[in-house]
Short mmCIF file of C-alpha atoms in Angstrom, two decimals:
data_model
loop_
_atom_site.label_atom_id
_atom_site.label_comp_id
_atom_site.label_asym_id
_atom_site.label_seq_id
_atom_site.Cartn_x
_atom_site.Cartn_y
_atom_site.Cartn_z
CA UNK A 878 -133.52 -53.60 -55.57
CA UNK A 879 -130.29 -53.36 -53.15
CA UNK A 880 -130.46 -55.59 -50.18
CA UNK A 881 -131.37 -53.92 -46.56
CA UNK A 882 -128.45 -52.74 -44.43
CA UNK A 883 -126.99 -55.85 -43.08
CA UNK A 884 -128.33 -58.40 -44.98
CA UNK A 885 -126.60 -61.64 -45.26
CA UNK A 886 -125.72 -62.24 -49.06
CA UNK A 887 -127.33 -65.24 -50.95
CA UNK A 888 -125.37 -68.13 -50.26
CA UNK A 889 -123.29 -66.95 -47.31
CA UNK A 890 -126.06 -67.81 -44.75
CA UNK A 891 -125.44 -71.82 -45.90
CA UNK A 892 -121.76 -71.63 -45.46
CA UNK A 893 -121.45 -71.41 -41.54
CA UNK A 894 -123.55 -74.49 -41.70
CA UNK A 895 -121.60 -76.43 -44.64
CA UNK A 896 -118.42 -75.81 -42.23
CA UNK A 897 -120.49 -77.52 -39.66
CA UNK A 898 -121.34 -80.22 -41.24
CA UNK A 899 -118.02 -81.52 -42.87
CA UNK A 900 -116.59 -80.93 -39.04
CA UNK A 901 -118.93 -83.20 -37.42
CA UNK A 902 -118.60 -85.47 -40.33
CA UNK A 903 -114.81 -85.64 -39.81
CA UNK A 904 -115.22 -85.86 -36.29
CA UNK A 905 -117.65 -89.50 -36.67
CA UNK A 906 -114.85 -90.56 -39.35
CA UNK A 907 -112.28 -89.80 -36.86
CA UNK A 908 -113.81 -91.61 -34.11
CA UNK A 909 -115.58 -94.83 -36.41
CA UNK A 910 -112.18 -95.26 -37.42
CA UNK A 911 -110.27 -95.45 -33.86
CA UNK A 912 -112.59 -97.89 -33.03
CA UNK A 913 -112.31 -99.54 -36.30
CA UNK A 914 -108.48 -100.12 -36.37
CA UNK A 915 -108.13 -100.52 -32.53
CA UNK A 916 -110.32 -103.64 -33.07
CA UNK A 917 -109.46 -104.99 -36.02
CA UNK A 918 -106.30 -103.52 -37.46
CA UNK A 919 -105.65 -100.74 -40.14
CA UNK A 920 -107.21 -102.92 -43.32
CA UNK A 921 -110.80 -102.69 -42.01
CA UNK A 922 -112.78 -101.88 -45.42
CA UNK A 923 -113.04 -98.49 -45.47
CA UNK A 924 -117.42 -99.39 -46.59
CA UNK A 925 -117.48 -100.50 -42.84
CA UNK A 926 -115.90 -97.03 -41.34
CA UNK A 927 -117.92 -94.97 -43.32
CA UNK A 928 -121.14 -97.11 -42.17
CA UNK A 929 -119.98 -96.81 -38.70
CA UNK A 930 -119.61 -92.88 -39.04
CA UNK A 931 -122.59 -92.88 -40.89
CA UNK A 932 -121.07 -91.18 -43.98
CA UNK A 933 -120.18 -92.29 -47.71
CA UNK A 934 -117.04 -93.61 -48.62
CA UNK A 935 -116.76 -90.90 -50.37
CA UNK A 936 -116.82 -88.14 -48.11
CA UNK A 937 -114.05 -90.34 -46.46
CA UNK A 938 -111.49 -89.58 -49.50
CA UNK A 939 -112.63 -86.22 -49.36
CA UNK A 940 -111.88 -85.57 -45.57
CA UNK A 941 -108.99 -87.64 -45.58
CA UNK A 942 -107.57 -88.45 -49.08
CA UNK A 943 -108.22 -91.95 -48.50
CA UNK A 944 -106.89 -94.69 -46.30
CA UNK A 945 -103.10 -93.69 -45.76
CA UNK A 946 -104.85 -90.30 -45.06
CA UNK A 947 -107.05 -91.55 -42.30
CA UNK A 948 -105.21 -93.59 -40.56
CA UNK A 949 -102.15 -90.67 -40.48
CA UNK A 950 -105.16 -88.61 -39.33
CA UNK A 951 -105.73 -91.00 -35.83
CA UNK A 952 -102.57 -93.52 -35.08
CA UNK A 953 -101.95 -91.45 -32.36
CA UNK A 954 -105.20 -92.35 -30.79
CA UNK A 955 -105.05 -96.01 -32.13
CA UNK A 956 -101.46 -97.42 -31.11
CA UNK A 957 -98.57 -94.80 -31.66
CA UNK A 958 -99.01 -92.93 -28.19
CA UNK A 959 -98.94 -95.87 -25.96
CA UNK A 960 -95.78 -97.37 -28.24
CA UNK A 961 -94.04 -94.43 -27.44
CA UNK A 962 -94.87 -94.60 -24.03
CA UNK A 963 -93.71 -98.23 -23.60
CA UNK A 964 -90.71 -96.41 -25.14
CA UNK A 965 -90.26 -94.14 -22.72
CA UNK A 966 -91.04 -96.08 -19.45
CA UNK A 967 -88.48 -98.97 -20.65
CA UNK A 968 -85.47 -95.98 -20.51
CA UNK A 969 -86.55 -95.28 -17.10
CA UNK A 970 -86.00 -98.88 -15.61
CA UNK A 971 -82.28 -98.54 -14.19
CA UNK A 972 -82.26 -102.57 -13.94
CA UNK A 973 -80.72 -103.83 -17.40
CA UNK A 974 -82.30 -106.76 -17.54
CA UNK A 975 -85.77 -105.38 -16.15
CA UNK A 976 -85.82 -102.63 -18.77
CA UNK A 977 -85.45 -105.45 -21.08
CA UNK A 978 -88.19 -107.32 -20.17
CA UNK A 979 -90.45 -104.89 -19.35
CA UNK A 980 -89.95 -103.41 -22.86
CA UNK A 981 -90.68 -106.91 -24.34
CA UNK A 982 -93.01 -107.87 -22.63
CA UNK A 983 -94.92 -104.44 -22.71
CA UNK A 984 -94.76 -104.91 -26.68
CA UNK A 985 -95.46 -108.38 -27.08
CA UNK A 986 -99.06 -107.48 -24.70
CA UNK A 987 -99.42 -104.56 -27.06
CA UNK A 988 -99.23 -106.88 -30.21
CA UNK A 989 -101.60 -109.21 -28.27
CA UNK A 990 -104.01 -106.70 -27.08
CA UNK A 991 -103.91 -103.80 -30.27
CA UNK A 992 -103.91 -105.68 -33.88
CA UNK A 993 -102.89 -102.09 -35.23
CA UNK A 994 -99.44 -102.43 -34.03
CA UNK A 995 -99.10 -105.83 -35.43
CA UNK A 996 -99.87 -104.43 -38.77
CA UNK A 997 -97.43 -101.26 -37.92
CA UNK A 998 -94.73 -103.44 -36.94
CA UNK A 999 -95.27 -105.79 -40.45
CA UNK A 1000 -95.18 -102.23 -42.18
CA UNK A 1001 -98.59 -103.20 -43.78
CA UNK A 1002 -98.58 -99.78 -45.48
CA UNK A 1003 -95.25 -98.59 -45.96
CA UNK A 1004 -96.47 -95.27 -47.79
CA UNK A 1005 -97.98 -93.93 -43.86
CA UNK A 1006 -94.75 -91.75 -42.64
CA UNK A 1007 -95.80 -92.19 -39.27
CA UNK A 1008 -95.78 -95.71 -39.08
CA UNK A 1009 -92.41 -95.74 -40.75
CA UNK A 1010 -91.52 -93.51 -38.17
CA UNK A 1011 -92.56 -95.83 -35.08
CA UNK A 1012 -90.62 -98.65 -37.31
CA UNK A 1013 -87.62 -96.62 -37.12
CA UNK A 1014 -88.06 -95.45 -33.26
CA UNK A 1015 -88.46 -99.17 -32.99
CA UNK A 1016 -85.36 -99.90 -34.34
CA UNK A 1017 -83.52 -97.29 -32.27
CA UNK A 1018 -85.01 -99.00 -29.08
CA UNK A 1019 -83.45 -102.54 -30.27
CA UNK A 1020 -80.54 -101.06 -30.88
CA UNK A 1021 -80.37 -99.49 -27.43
CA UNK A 1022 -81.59 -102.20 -25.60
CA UNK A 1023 -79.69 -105.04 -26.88
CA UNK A 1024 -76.17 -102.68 -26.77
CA UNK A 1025 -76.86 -102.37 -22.88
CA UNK A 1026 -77.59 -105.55 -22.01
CA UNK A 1027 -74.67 -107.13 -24.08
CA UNK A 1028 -72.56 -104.38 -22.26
CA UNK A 1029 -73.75 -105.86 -18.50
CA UNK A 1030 -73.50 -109.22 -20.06
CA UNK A 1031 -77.30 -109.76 -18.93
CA UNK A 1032 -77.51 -110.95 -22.70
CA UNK A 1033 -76.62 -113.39 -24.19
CA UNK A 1034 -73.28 -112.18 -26.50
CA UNK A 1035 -73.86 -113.17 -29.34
CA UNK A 1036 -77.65 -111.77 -29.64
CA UNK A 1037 -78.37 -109.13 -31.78
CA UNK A 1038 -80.67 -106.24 -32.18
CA UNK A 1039 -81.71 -107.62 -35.25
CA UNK A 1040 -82.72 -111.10 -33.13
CA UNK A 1041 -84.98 -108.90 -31.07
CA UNK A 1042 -86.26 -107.62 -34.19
CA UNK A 1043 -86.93 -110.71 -35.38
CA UNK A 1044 -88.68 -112.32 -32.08
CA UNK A 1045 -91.56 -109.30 -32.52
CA UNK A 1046 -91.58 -109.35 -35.87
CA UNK A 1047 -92.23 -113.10 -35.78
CA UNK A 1048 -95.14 -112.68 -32.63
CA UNK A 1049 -96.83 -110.38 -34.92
CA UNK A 1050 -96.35 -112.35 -38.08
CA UNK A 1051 -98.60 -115.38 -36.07
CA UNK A 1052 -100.92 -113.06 -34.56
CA UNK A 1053 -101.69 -111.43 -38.11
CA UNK A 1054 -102.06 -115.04 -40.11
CA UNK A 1055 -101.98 -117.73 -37.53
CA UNK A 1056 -104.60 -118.90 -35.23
CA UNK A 1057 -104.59 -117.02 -32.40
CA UNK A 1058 -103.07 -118.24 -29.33
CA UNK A 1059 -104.95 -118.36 -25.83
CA UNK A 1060 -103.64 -115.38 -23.60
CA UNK A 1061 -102.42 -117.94 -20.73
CA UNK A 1062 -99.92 -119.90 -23.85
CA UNK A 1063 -99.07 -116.16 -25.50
CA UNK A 1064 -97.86 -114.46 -22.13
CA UNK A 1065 -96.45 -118.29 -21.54
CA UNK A 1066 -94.33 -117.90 -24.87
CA UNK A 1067 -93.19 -114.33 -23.71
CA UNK A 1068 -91.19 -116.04 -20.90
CA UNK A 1069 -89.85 -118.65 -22.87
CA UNK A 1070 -88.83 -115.86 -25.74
CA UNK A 1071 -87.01 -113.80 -22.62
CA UNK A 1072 -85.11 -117.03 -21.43
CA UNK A 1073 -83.90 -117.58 -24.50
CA UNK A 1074 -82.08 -113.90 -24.64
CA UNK A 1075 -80.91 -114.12 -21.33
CA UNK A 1076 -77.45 -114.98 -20.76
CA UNK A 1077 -76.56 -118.02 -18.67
CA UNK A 1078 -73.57 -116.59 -16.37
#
């Protein structure tokens, strides 16, 4: 017997609410795992995002295509925007020497504060193009930096862009396997890392 004029196929009447469902359940992965990583870093088990979003590990892969997929799917949220804008607010300093420490010391508090950009910076998952892509903004910052501050001889001359490389990399390499440091002795540290840059003329 033909259906009445207008009725919904079998099926079809499910599929609206299918759509629904893997939305919201995208949505709870999305948020479980800002929290997650802003907390903790990017290596939380994925078992304890999916019991925070109240989903299956499963339906994680399937979403997201696993964890390189994820966290692509919410760095933005979890560290990239305000690197970016530590970026940006360190080229608008005119003051040499205050863009540089600003920008330092903006990081280093970042580091401190955000264990996500402590495992961006250590390039924990090389295979996530846009954390290579804050590593190389990174780099172009250094670079940057360091060229106008040897240029006003605010620096010391013979400092490189690689030693400011190496000064976060090395804050992030204790804050990822060392004990952590009390926040009075870290932001204490920060001043002692900036004296050392600074030229003495």
């Amino acid at each position: 017997m033909a259906g009445a004029a207008g009725a919904t196929p079998p099926g079809q009447e499910q599929q609206p609410r299918l759509r629904a469902d893997a939305k919201r359940n995208a949505e709870q992965i999305r948020a479980a795992a800002i929290g997650a990583f802003q907390g903790r870093g990017l290596s939380v088990p994925l078992e304890e995002v999916a019991k925070a979003a109240g989903v299956s590990k499963g339906t994680i892969f399937n979403r997201f295509g696993g964890r390189i997929g994820l966290i692509e799917a919410v760095i933005a949220e979890v560290v990239a925007t305000e690197i970016y804008a530590i970026i940006d607010r360190s080229r608008a300093v005119g003051d040499v020497w205050e863009r540089l420490t600003y920008y330092v010391t903006a990081i280093r508090d970042l580091q401190y504060r955000q264990p996500a950009t402590v495992d961006t910076m250590l390039q924990v998952y090389p295979d996530a193009p846009s954390l290579m892509e804050i590593c190389r903004v990174g780099g172009e910052i250094n670079e940057e930096l360091v060229a106008a501050g040897r240029a006003t001889g605010v620096l010391r001359p013979e400092f490189t862009a690689g030693d400011l490389h190496a000064l976060l990399h090395d804050s992030a390499l204790v804050l990822k396997h060392g004990p952590r440091p009390p926040r009075e002795d870290y932001d204490r540290r920060t001043a002692y890392v900036l004296d050392g840059m600074r030229s003495a003329v």
